[in-house]
PDB file of C-alpha atoms and ligand atoms in Angstrom:
ATOM      1  CA  MET A   1     -55.091 -16.491 -71.756  1.00 63.00           C
ATOM      2  CA  GLU A   2     -55.260 -13.050 -74.128  1.00 85.00           C
ATOM      3  CA  HIS A   3     -51.063 -12.954 -75.244  1.00 95.00           C
ATOM      4  CA  LEU A   4     -51.437 -16.264 -76.107  1.00 97.00           C
ATOM      5  CA  ALA A   5     -54.181 -15.663 -78.340  1.00 97.00           C
ATOM      6  CA  GLN A   6     -52.300 -12.462 -79.443  1.00 98.00           C
ATOM      7  CA  ALA A   7     -49.187 -14.582 -80.291  1.00 98.00           C
ATOM      8  CA  ALA A   8     -50.908 -17.427 -82.823  1.00 98.00           C
ATOM      9  CA  LYS A   9     -52.064 -14.673 -83.904  1.00 98.00           C
ATOM     10  CA  LEU A  10     -49.334 -12.663 -84.990  1.00 98.00           C
ATOM     11  CA  LEU A  11     -48.007 -17.010 -86.028  1.00 98.00           C
ATOM     12  CA  ALA A  12     -50.633 -18.375 -88.000  1.00 97.00           C
ATOM     13  CA  GLN A  13     -50.412 -14.653 -90.018  1.00 97.00           C
ATOM     14  CA  ALA A  14     -46.598 -14.566 -89.851  1.00 97.00           C
ATOM     15  CA  GLN A  15     -45.156 -14.817 -93.414  1.00 96.00           C
ATOM     16  CA  ARG A  16     -41.303 -15.341 -93.259  1.00 98.00           C
ATOM     17  CA  VAL A  17     -41.015 -16.805 -88.939  1.00 98.00           C
ATOM     18  CA  VAL A  18     -37.290 -17.122 -87.253  1.00 98.00           C
ATOM     19  CA  VAL A  19     -37.852 -19.340 -84.064  1.00 98.00           C
ATOM     20  CA  PHE A  20     -34.021 -18.497 -81.610  1.00 98.00           C
ATOM     21  CA  THR A  21     -33.618 -20.720 -78.488  1.00 98.00           C
ATOM     22  CA  GLY A  22     -31.397 -20.818 -75.355  1.00 97.00           C
ATOM     23  CA  ALA A  23     -30.357 -23.165 -73.644  1.00 95.00           C
ATOM     24  CA  GLY A  24     -34.069 -22.809 -71.221  1.00 96.00           C
ATOM     25  CA  ILE A  25     -35.849 -25.167 -74.147  1.00 98.00           C
ATOM     26  CA  SER A  26     -33.501 -28.218 -73.482  1.00 96.00           C
ATOM     27  CA  ALA A  27     -33.978 -27.948 -70.051  1.00 94.00           C
ATOM     28  CA  GLU A  28     -37.304 -29.494 -68.925  1.00 96.00           C
ATOM     29  CA  SER A  29     -35.772 -32.707 -71.716  1.00 96.00           C
ATOM     30  CA  GLY A  30     -33.077 -32.619 -68.293  1.00 92.00           C
ATOM     31  CA  VAL A  31     -29.549 -30.734 -69.245  1.00 89.00           C
ATOM     32  CA  PRO A  32     -28.718 -27.624 -67.381  1.00 82.00           C
ATOM     33  CA  THR A  33     -28.643 -24.794 -68.353  1.00 84.00           C
ATOM     34  CA  PHE A  34     -25.869 -21.563 -68.198  1.00 76.00           C
ATOM     35  CA  ARG A  35     -27.184 -20.057 -65.805  1.00 71.00           C
ATOM     36  CA  ASP A  36     -27.849 -22.950 -63.564  1.00 67.00           C
ATOM     37  CA  ALA A  37     -25.531 -24.439 -61.299  1.00 58.00           C
ATOM     38  CA  LEU A  38     -23.698 -27.055 -61.718  1.00 61.00           C
ATOM     39  CA  THR A  39     -24.177 -30.519 -59.572  1.00 57.00           C
ATOM     40  CA  GLY A  40     -22.344 -33.327 -58.814  1.00 56.00           C
ATOM     41  CA  LEU A  41     -18.743 -33.128 -59.072  1.00 51.00           C
ATOM     42  CA  TRP A  42     -18.356 -30.505 -61.526  1.00 58.00           C
ATOM     43  CA  GLU A  43     -20.599 -28.630 -58.987  1.00 64.00           C
ATOM     44  CA  ARG A  44     -17.322 -26.509 -57.867  1.00 63.00           C
ATOM     45  CA  PHE A  45     -16.916 -25.275 -61.879  1.00 69.00           C
ATOM     46  CA  ASP A  46     -18.429 -22.301 -63.360  1.00 74.00           C
ATOM     47  CA  ALA A  47     -19.541 -23.555 -66.793  1.00 74.00           C
ATOM     48  CA  GLN A  48     -18.752 -20.001 -68.611  1.00 75.00           C
ATOM     49  CA  SER A  49     -14.734 -20.122 -67.594  1.00 80.00           C
ATOM     50  CA  LEU A  50     -14.684 -23.762 -68.977  1.00 85.00           C
ATOM     51  CA  ALA A  51     -15.858 -22.373 -72.187  1.00 90.00           C
ATOM     52  CA  THR A  52     -12.718 -21.131 -73.231  1.00 93.00           C
ATOM     53  CA  PRO A  53      -9.701 -21.161 -75.146  1.00 96.00           C
ATOM     54  CA  GLN A  54      -7.807 -19.906 -72.421  1.00 95.00           C
ATOM     55  CA  ALA A  55      -9.058 -23.486 -70.660  1.00 94.00           C
ATOM     56  CA  PHE A  56      -8.439 -25.426 -73.664  1.00 97.00           C
ATOM     57  CA  GLN A  57      -5.295 -24.512 -72.194  1.00 96.00           C
ATOM     58  CA  ASP A  58      -4.308 -25.136 -68.885  1.00 95.00           C
ATOM     59  CA  ASP A  59      -6.270 -28.207 -68.444  1.00 94.00           C
ATOM     60  CA  PRO A  60      -7.171 -30.315 -71.840  1.00 96.00           C
ATOM     61  CA  ASP A  61      -8.009 -33.216 -70.721  1.00 94.00           C
ATOM     62  CA  LEU A  62     -10.441 -31.846 -68.491  1.00 91.00           C
ATOM     63  CA  VAL A  63     -12.229 -29.363 -70.530  1.00 94.00           C
ATOM     64  CA  TRP A  64     -12.730 -32.523 -72.478  1.00 94.00           C
ATOM     65  CA  GLY A  65     -13.747 -34.180 -69.518  1.00 90.00           C
ATOM     66  CA  TRP A  66     -16.322 -31.748 -69.317  1.00 88.00           C
ATOM     67  CA  TYR A  67     -17.745 -31.497 -72.843  1.00 92.00           C
ATOM     68  CA  GLU A  68     -17.768 -36.023 -73.492  1.00 91.00           C
ATOM     69  CA  TRP A  69     -19.224 -35.656 -70.126  1.00 87.00           C
ATOM     70  CA  ARG A  70     -21.967 -33.513 -72.104  1.00 88.00           C
ATOM     71  CA  ARG A  71     -21.700 -34.817 -75.252  1.00 92.00           C
ATOM     72  CA  HIS A  72     -23.212 -38.432 -73.110  1.00 90.00           C
ATOM     73  CA  ARG A  73     -25.644 -36.514 -71.534  1.00 88.00           C
ATOM     74  CA  VAL A  74     -27.523 -34.577 -74.455  1.00 93.00           C
ATOM     75  CA  THR A  75     -27.235 -38.194 -75.896  1.00 93.00           C
ATOM     76  CA  SER A  76     -28.948 -40.132 -73.082  1.00 92.00           C
ATOM     77  CA  VAL A  77     -32.453 -37.694 -73.140  1.00 96.00           C
ATOM     78  CA  ARG A  78     -34.858 -36.717 -75.121  1.00 98.00           C
ATOM     79  CA  PRO A  79     -36.250 -33.917 -76.808  1.00 98.00           C
ATOM     80  CA  ASN A  80     -39.202 -32.706 -74.815  1.00 98.00           C
ATOM     81  CA  PRO A  81     -42.468 -31.231 -75.886  1.00 98.00           C
ATOM     82  CA  GLY A  82     -41.086 -28.065 -77.133  1.00 98.00           C
ATOM     83  CA  HIS A  83     -38.442 -28.909 -80.065  1.00 98.00           C
ATOM     84  CA  GLU A  84     -41.417 -30.733 -81.169  1.00 98.00           C
ATOM     85  CA  ALA A  85     -43.361 -27.291 -81.074  1.00 98.00           C
ATOM     86  CA  VAL A  86     -40.516 -25.131 -82.758  1.00 98.00           C
ATOM     87  CA  ALA A  87     -40.417 -28.152 -85.811  1.00 98.00           C
ATOM     88  CA  ALA A  88     -44.566 -28.044 -85.245  1.00 98.00           C
ATOM     89  CA  VAL A  89     -43.785 -24.906 -86.573  1.00 98.00           C
ATOM     90  CA  GLU A  90     -41.066 -24.999 -89.428  1.00 97.00           C
ATOM     91  CA  ARG A  91     -44.151 -27.516 -90.736  1.00 97.00           C
ATOM     92  CA  HIS A  92     -47.064 -25.111 -90.316  1.00 97.00           C
ATOM     93  CA  ALA A  93     -45.352 -21.915 -91.277  1.00 95.00           C
ATOM     94  CA  PRO A  94     -42.550 -23.145 -94.450  1.00 86.00           C
ATOM     95  CA  HIS A  95     -40.335 -20.086 -94.873  1.00 95.00           C
ATOM     96  CA  THR A  96     -39.538 -20.551 -91.020  1.00 98.00           C
ATOM     97  CA  ALA A  97     -36.266 -20.376 -89.498  1.00 98.00           C
ATOM     98  CA  VAL A  98     -34.868 -22.117 -86.362  1.00 98.00           C
ATOM     99  CA  ILE A  99     -31.581 -20.500 -85.541  1.00 98.00           C
ATOM    100  CA  THR A 100     -30.282 -21.717 -82.062  1.00 98.00           C
ATOM    101  CA  GLN A 101     -27.017 -21.502 -78.904  1.00 98.00           C
ATOM    102  CA  ASN A 102     -27.674 -24.429 -77.952  1.00 97.00           C
ATOM    103  CA  VAL A 103     -25.504 -27.058 -78.535  1.00 97.00           C
ATOM    104  CA  ASP A 104     -27.355 -29.959 -78.347  1.00 97.00           C
ATOM    105  CA  ASP A 105     -28.774 -31.699 -81.044  1.00 98.00           C
ATOM    106  CA  LEU A 106     -32.547 -31.830 -79.826  1.00 98.00           C
ATOM    107  CA  HIS A 107     -34.091 -29.686 -82.138  1.00 98.00           C
ATOM    108  CA  GLU A 108     -32.618 -32.036 -85.055  1.00 98.00           C
ATOM    109  CA  ARG A 109     -34.377 -35.099 -83.462  1.00 98.00           C
ATOM    110  CA  ALA A 110     -37.818 -32.985 -83.402  1.00 98.00           C
ATOM    111  CA  GLY A 111     -37.466 -32.893 -86.531  1.00 98.00           C
ATOM    112  CA  SER A 112     -36.009 -29.606 -87.322  1.00 98.00           C
ATOM    113  CA  ALA A 113     -34.932 -30.185 -91.066  1.00 93.00           C
ATOM    114  CA  GLN A 114     -32.091 -27.516 -90.806  1.00 95.00           C
ATOM    115  CA  PRO A 115     -31.331 -25.673 -87.667  1.00 98.00           C
ATOM    116  CA  VAL A 116     -28.619 -22.810 -87.907  1.00 98.00           C
ATOM    117  CA  HIS A 117     -26.310 -23.466 -84.573  1.00 98.00           C
ATOM    118  CA  LEU A 118     -24.566 -20.165 -84.221  1.00 98.00           C
ATOM    119  CA  HIS A 119     -22.583 -21.657 -80.740  1.00 97.00           C
ATOM    120  CA  GLY A 120     -20.958 -25.043 -82.738  1.00 98.00           C
ATOM    121  CA  SER A 121     -22.241 -28.577 -81.861  1.00 98.00           C
ATOM    122  CA  LEU A 122     -21.498 -30.928 -79.501  1.00 97.00           C
ATOM    123  CA  PHE A 123     -21.335 -33.312 -82.283  1.00 97.00           C
ATOM    124  CA  ALA A 124     -17.693 -32.378 -84.438  1.00 97.00           C
ATOM    125  CA  PRO A 125     -15.156 -32.261 -82.819  1.00 98.00           C
ATOM    126  CA  ARG A 126     -11.561 -30.635 -84.969  1.00 98.00           C
ATOM    127  CA  CYS A 127      -7.988 -30.449 -84.280  1.00 98.00           C
ATOM    128  CA  SER A 128      -7.234 -27.474 -81.751  1.00 98.00           C
ATOM    129  CA  LEU A 129      -4.098 -26.696 -84.565  1.00 97.00           C
ATOM    130  CA  CYS A 130      -5.178 -26.822 -87.666  1.00 98.00           C
ATOM    131  CA  GLY A 131      -9.408 -27.414 -87.285  1.00 97.00           C
ATOM    132  CA  PHE A 132      -9.115 -31.663 -89.381  1.00 98.00           C
ATOM    133  CA  PRO A 133     -12.385 -32.628 -88.710  1.00 98.00           C
ATOM    134  CA  ALA A 134     -12.127 -35.448 -85.857  1.00 97.00           C
ATOM    135  CA  PRO A 135     -14.402 -38.645 -85.546  1.00 94.00           C
ATOM    136  CA  LEU A 136     -16.479 -39.141 -82.144  1.00 91.00           C
ATOM    137  CA  PRO A 137     -15.214 -41.119 -79.760  1.00 86.00           C
ATOM    138  CA  ALA A 138     -16.256 -44.265 -79.226  1.00 80.00           C
ATOM    139  CA  SER A 139     -18.641 -44.163 -77.506  1.00 64.00           C
ATOM    140  CA  GLU A 140     -18.120 -46.315 -73.147  1.00 60.00           C
ATOM    141  CA  GLY A 141     -20.918 -44.921 -71.326  1.00 55.00           C
ATOM    142  CA  GLU A 142     -21.544 -42.252 -69.993  1.00 56.00           C
ATOM    143  CA  PRO A 143     -18.629 -40.617 -68.162  1.00 57.00           C
ATOM    144  CA  ASP A 144     -18.322 -39.673 -64.063  1.00 58.00           C
ATOM    145  CA  ASP A 145     -19.060 -36.863 -63.250  1.00 59.00           C
ATOM    146  CA  GLY A 146     -16.228 -34.673 -63.061  1.00 59.00           C
ATOM    147  CA  ARG A 147     -13.239 -36.968 -64.874  1.00 75.00           C
ATOM    148  CA  ARG A 148     -11.099 -35.766 -66.938  1.00 85.00           C
ATOM    149  CA  LEU A 149     -10.113 -37.366 -70.096  1.00 91.00           C
ATOM    150  CA  PRO A 150      -7.372 -36.061 -72.464  1.00 93.00           C
ATOM    151  CA  PRO A 151      -8.823 -34.755 -76.126  1.00 96.00           C
ATOM    152  CA  PRO A 152      -8.016 -37.544 -79.199  1.00 96.00           C
ATOM    153  CA  ALA A 153      -5.010 -36.667 -80.642  1.00 97.00           C
ATOM    154  CA  CYS A 154      -5.233 -35.253 -84.735  1.00 97.00           C
ATOM    155  CA  THR A 155      -5.386 -38.386 -86.967  1.00 96.00           C
ATOM    156  CA  ARG A 156      -3.508 -35.539 -89.631  1.00 97.00           C
ATOM    157  CA  CYS A 157      -1.113 -33.864 -86.804  1.00 98.00           C
ATOM    158  CA  SER A 158      -0.842 -35.214 -84.385  1.00 97.00           C
ATOM    159  CA  GLY A 159      -3.055 -32.664 -82.109  1.00 98.00           C
ATOM    160  CA  PRO A 160      -4.851 -32.035 -80.095  1.00 98.00           C
ATOM    161  CA  VAL A 161      -8.835 -33.204 -81.105  1.00 98.00           C
ATOM    162  CA  ARG A 162     -10.935 -30.335 -79.590  1.00 98.00           C
ATOM    163  CA  PRO A 163     -15.446 -29.242 -78.894  1.00 98.00           C
ATOM    164  CA  GLY A 164     -16.493 -28.048 -82.053  1.00 98.00           C
ATOM    165  CA  VAL A 165     -18.567 -25.310 -79.264  1.00 98.00           C
ATOM    166  CA  VAL A 166     -17.515 -21.337 -78.953  1.00 97.00           C
ATOM    167  CA  TRP A 167     -15.525 -21.330 -77.373  1.00 96.00           C
ATOM    168  CA  PHE A 168     -15.878 -17.681 -74.866  1.00 92.00           C
ATOM    169  CA  GLY A 169     -13.922 -14.660 -76.654  1.00 92.00           C
ATOM    170  CA  GLU A 170     -14.322 -17.122 -79.915  1.00 96.00           C
ATOM    171  CA  ALA A 171     -15.820 -16.339 -83.250  1.00 96.00           C
ATOM    172  CA  LEU A 172     -19.201 -17.774 -84.470  1.00 97.00           C
ATOM    173  CA  PRO A 173     -18.975 -19.106 -87.539  1.00 96.00           C
ATOM    174  CA  GLU A 174     -19.037 -16.815 -90.980  1.00 97.00           C
ATOM    175  CA  SER A 175     -22.242 -18.783 -92.776  1.00 97.00           C
ATOM    176  CA  ALA A 176     -23.957 -19.362 -89.389  1.00 98.00           C
ATOM    177  CA  LEU A 177     -24.626 -15.693 -88.062  1.00 98.00           C
ATOM    178  CA  GLU A 178     -24.552 -14.228 -91.793  1.00 98.00           C
ATOM    179  CA  ASP A 179     -27.957 -17.008 -91.921  1.00 98.00           C
ATOM    180  CA  ALA A 180     -29.148 -15.519 -88.923  1.00 98.00           C
ATOM    181  CA  VAL A 181     -28.554 -12.111 -89.623  1.00 98.00           C
ATOM    182  CA  ARG A 182     -30.357 -12.753 -92.894  1.00 98.00           C
ATOM    183  CA  ALA A 183     -33.474 -14.689 -91.283  1.00 98.00           C
ATOM    184  CA  ALA A 184     -33.818 -12.174 -88.921  1.00 98.00           C
ATOM    185  CA  ALA A 185     -33.569  -9.459 -90.893  1.00 98.00           C
ATOM    186  CA  GLY A 186     -36.631 -10.234 -93.848  1.00 98.00           C
ATOM    187  CA  CYS A 187     -38.727 -11.799 -90.628  1.00 98.00           C
ATOM    188  CA  ASP A 188     -42.407 -10.472 -89.898  1.00 97.00           C
ATOM    189  CA  VAL A 189     -42.227 -12.674 -86.666  1.00 98.00           C
ATOM    190  CA  LEU A 190     -39.418 -13.584 -84.352  1.00 98.00           C
ATOM    191  CA  LEU A 191     -40.126 -16.383 -81.546  1.00 98.00           C
ATOM    192  CA  THR A 192     -37.801 -16.424 -78.645  1.00 98.00           C
ATOM    193  CA  VAL A 193     -37.367 -19.457 -76.201  1.00 98.00           C
ATOM    194  CA  GLY A 194     -35.382 -20.234 -72.900  1.00 97.00           C
ATOM    195  CA  THR A 195     -32.661 -17.426 -73.938  1.00 96.00           C
ATOM    196  CA  SER A 196     -31.257 -15.008 -71.355  1.00 93.00           C
ATOM    197  CA  GLY A 197     -30.489 -12.748 -74.185  1.00 95.00           C
ATOM    198  CA  LEU A 198     -27.051 -11.560 -71.883  1.00 92.00           C
ATOM    199  CA  VAL A 199     -23.896 -13.207 -74.495  1.00 91.00           C
ATOM    200  CA  TYR A 200     -23.845 -11.059 -77.668  1.00 94.00           C
ATOM    201  CA  PRO A 201     -23.277 -11.513 -80.696  1.00 96.00           C
ATOM    202  CA  ALA A 202     -26.397 -13.666 -80.455  1.00 97.00           C
ATOM    203  CA  ALA A 203     -28.126 -11.616 -78.714  1.00 97.00           C
ATOM    204  CA  GLU A 204     -29.265  -9.106 -81.429  1.00 98.00           C
ATOM    205  CA  ILE A 205     -30.322 -11.719 -83.227  1.00 98.00           C
ATOM    206  CA  PRO A 206     -34.032 -11.122 -81.704  1.00 98.00           C
ATOM    207  CA  ARG A 207     -32.504  -6.914 -81.559  1.00 98.00           C
ATOM    208  CA  LEU A 208     -32.121  -7.628 -85.076  1.00 98.00           C
ATOM    209  CA  ALA A 209     -35.397  -8.614 -85.815  1.00 98.00           C
ATOM    210  CA  ALA A 210     -37.400  -5.967 -83.986  1.00 98.00           C
ATOM    211  CA  ARG A 211     -35.225  -3.345 -84.691  1.00 98.00           C
ATOM    212  CA  SER A 212     -35.871  -3.870 -88.346  1.00 98.00           C
ATOM    213  CA  GLY A 213     -40.487  -4.213 -87.577  1.00 98.00           C
ATOM    214  CA  ALA A 214     -40.306  -8.074 -86.501  1.00 98.00           C
ATOM    215  CA  ALA A 215     -42.593  -8.324 -83.998  1.00 98.00           C
ATOM    216  CA  VAL A 216     -40.845 -10.056 -81.039  1.00 98.00           C
ATOM    217  CA  ILE A 217     -42.883 -12.920 -78.615  1.00 98.00           C
ATOM    218  CA  GLN A 218     -40.428 -13.927 -76.141  1.00 98.00           C
ATOM    219  CA  VAL A 219     -41.764 -17.772 -74.893  1.00 98.00           C
ATOM    220  CA  ASN A 220     -39.058 -17.697 -70.563  1.00 97.00           C
ATOM    221  CA  PRO A 221     -40.835 -18.055 -66.856  1.00 96.00           C
ATOM    222  CA  GLN A 222     -37.749 -14.953 -66.051  1.00 95.00           C
ATOM    223  CA  PRO A 223     -37.909 -12.140 -66.542  1.00 96.00           C
ATOM    224  CA  THR A 224     -35.011 -10.976 -69.487  1.00 96.00           C
ATOM    225  CA  PRO A 225     -32.701  -8.423 -70.709  1.00 97.00           C
ATOM    226  CA  LEU A 226     -35.349  -8.880 -74.075  1.00 98.00           C
ATOM    227  CA  ASP A 227     -38.303  -7.884 -72.176  1.00 98.00           C
ATOM    228  CA  PRO A 228     -38.405  -4.293 -73.410  1.00 97.00           C
ATOM    229  CA  ILE A 229     -38.182  -5.647 -76.728  1.00 98.00           C
ATOM    230  CA  ALA A 230     -41.045  -8.164 -77.083  1.00 98.00           C
ATOM    231  CA  ARG A 231     -44.295  -7.314 -78.194  1.00 98.00           C
ATOM    232  CA  VAL A 232     -45.483 -10.451 -76.015  1.00 98.00           C
ATOM    233  CA  ASN A 233     -44.206 -11.336 -73.248  1.00 98.00           C
ATOM    234  CA  LEU A 234     -45.306 -15.544 -72.265  1.00 98.00           C
ATOM    235  CA  HIS A 235     -44.295 -16.173 -68.640  1.00 97.00           C
ATOM    236  CA  GLY A 236     -43.940 -20.078 -68.590  1.00 97.00           C
ATOM    237  CA  ALA A 237     -41.478 -23.036 -69.083  1.00 97.00           C
ATOM    238  CA  ALA A 238     -40.946 -24.384 -72.981  1.00 98.00           C
ATOM    239  CA  ALA A 239     -42.771 -27.103 -72.744  1.00 98.00           C
ATOM    240  CA  THR A 240     -46.047 -25.884 -71.917  1.00 98.00           C
ATOM    241  CA  VAL A 241     -46.091 -22.938 -73.664  1.00 98.00           C
ATOM    242  CA  LEU A 242     -44.823 -23.829 -76.634  1.00 98.00           C
ATOM    243  CA  PRO A 243     -47.782 -26.124 -77.796  1.00 98.00           C
ATOM    244  CA  ALA A 244     -50.222 -24.220 -76.088  1.00 98.00           C
ATOM    245  CA  VAL A 245     -49.497 -21.696 -79.332  1.00 98.00           C
ATOM    246  CA  VAL A 246     -49.295 -23.989 -82.008  1.00 98.00           C
ATOM    247  CA  ALA A 247     -52.467 -25.829 -80.905  1.00 98.00           C
ATOM    248  CA  ALA A 248     -54.113 -21.905 -80.555  1.00 98.00           C
ATOM    249  CA  ALA A 249     -52.282 -20.387 -84.104  1.00 98.00           C
ATOM    250  CA  TRP A 250     -52.929 -23.942 -86.021  1.00 97.00           C
ATOM    251  CA  PRO A 251     -56.181 -25.357 -84.569  1.00 95.00           C
TER     252      PRO A 251
HETATM  253  P1  LIG B 301     -29.165 -19.470 -70.064  1.00 82.84           P
HETATM  254  O1  LIG B 301     -28.401 -20.463 -69.142  1.00 82.84           O
HETATM  255  O2  LIG B 301     -28.091 -18.152 -70.159  1.00 82.84           O
HETATM  256  O3  LIG B 301     -30.202 -18.317 -70.095  1.00 82.84           O
HETATM  257  C1  LIG B 301     -31.572 -20.028 -70.054  1.00 82.84           C
HETATM  258  C2  LIG B 301     -32.786 -19.283 -70.215  1.00 82.84           C
HETATM  259  O4  LIG B 301     -33.581 -19.992 -69.767  1.00 82.84           O
HETATM  260  C3  LIG B 301     -32.920 -18.974 -68.822  1.00 82.84           C
HETATM  261  O5  LIG B 301     -33.514 -17.008 -69.239  1.00 82.84           O
HETATM  262  C4  LIG B 301     -33.847 -18.880 -67.824  1.00 82.84           C
HETATM  263  O6  LIG B 301     -35.417 -18.693 -67.659  1.00 82.84           O
HETATM  264  C5  LIG B 301     -34.212 -20.050 -68.986  1.00 82.84           C
HETATM  265  N1  LIG B 301     -35.720 -20.728 -69.120  1.00 82.84           N
HETATM  266  C6  LIG B 301     -35.431 -21.797 -67.844  1.00 82.84           C
HETATM  267  N2  LIG B 301     -36.100 -22.929 -68.163  1.00 82.84           N
HETATM  268  C7  LIG B 301     -36.413 -23.045 -68.448  1.00 82.84           C
HETATM  269  C8  LIG B 301     -37.590 -23.247 -69.478  1.00 82.84           C
HETATM  270  N3  LIG B 301     -38.371 -24.585 -69.210  1.00 82.84           N
HETATM  271  N4  LIG B 301     -38.898 -23.118 -69.995  1.00 82.84           N
HETATM  272  C9  LIG B 301     -37.981 -21.344 -71.035  1.00 82.84           C
HETATM  273  N5  LIG B 301     -37.083 -20.960 -70.065  1.00 82.84           N
HETATM  274  C10 LIG B 301     -36.277 -22.045 -70.142  1.00 82.84           C
HETATM  275  O7  LIG B 301     -28.457 -19.878 -71.589  1.00 82.84           O
HETATM  276  P2  LIG B 301     -28.055 -18.839 -73.660  1.00 82.84           P
HETATM  277  O8  LIG B 301     -29.619 -18.186 -73.117  1.00 82.84           O
HETATM  278  O9  LIG B 301     -28.608 -20.749 -73.954  1.00 82.84           O
HETATM  279  O10 LIG B 301     -22.566 -19.484 -74.989  1.00 82.84           O
HETATM  280  O11 LIG B 301     -27.088 -18.297 -73.083  1.00 82.84           O
HETATM  281  C11 LIG B 301     -26.200 -18.363 -74.059  1.00 82.84           C
HETATM  282  C12 LIG B 301     -25.342 -18.278 -74.216  1.00 82.84           C
HETATM  283  O12 LIG B 301     -24.231 -18.431 -73.590  1.00 82.84           O
HETATM  284  C13 LIG B 301     -24.541 -20.051 -74.307  1.00 82.84           C
HETATM  285  O13 LIG B 301     -25.016 -20.612 -76.411  1.00 82.84           O
HETATM  286  C14 LIG B 301     -23.691 -20.151 -74.223  1.00 82.84           C
HETATM  287  C15 LIG B 301     -23.211 -19.838 -72.535  1.00 82.84           C
HETATM  288  O14 LIG B 301     -22.791 -19.878 -71.947  1.00 82.84           O
HETATM  289  C16 LIG B 301     -21.782 -20.529 -75.601  1.00 82.84           C
HETATM  290  O15 LIG B 301     -20.698 -21.328 -74.439  1.00 82.84           O
HETATM  291  C17 LIG B 301     -20.757 -19.342 -76.565  1.00 82.84           C
END
């Protein structure tokens, strides 16, 4: 309780807030995190080995099928009270930037104005050859687990369409990274929620904020490598802890 009150006070007094989120904030909506074992027919795959340019080159149908399965999964779930609390922080503290590593759209659907997507989006496919944006394939219900799907052809050059996400070994979208760096370097409080803090360069964002003098507040049920830089560690689930912090900050 003492930690919660301390976090609430820091937030209520902040002029500039950054909320930095990872897969953990969407876990309670039913979107598996990357460290969770995949279930069903996907359980024999490792999420990280499907998320590479090489995997798409070797087996485009497998990788496209996996991302289509994830997109349908995300479409069928709803934002949880954690996402809603983040949107509430934006309403109470007008200079708030939301920076997410998630490729889902649950922040937007909870009312966040313009979350910065450091790792792209499941909803912005593009040609893997010429980069031309591609329409989202028509929805035919949720594809079965483990189903391969051939990627659509680009309407401009006929190349295979790929998901609009950042894969391991690829650069982050330049403008998203610039926005994130600027916000982190200039904030007084950074609230990091549901991220393992293991994947760079995204994991540099809370560290940059701490080096620039911001108070870092962490929400995560597990210890992470960000524990030492956090001024306040709130060990718990985002959908429970975040609404409690917001209620205490702006009673
Ligand atoms: P991870 O899957 O690495 O970590 C999820 C974190 O959420 C863990 O620290 C969990 O303890 C925590 N967590 C689980 N349930 C939670 C809950 N209910 N409330 C709060 N926290 C909870 O996800 P990310 O850190 O987002 O990159 O992963 C970073 C990047 O690695 C991803 O964006 C993705 C991935 O591989 C790419 O695809 C490029």
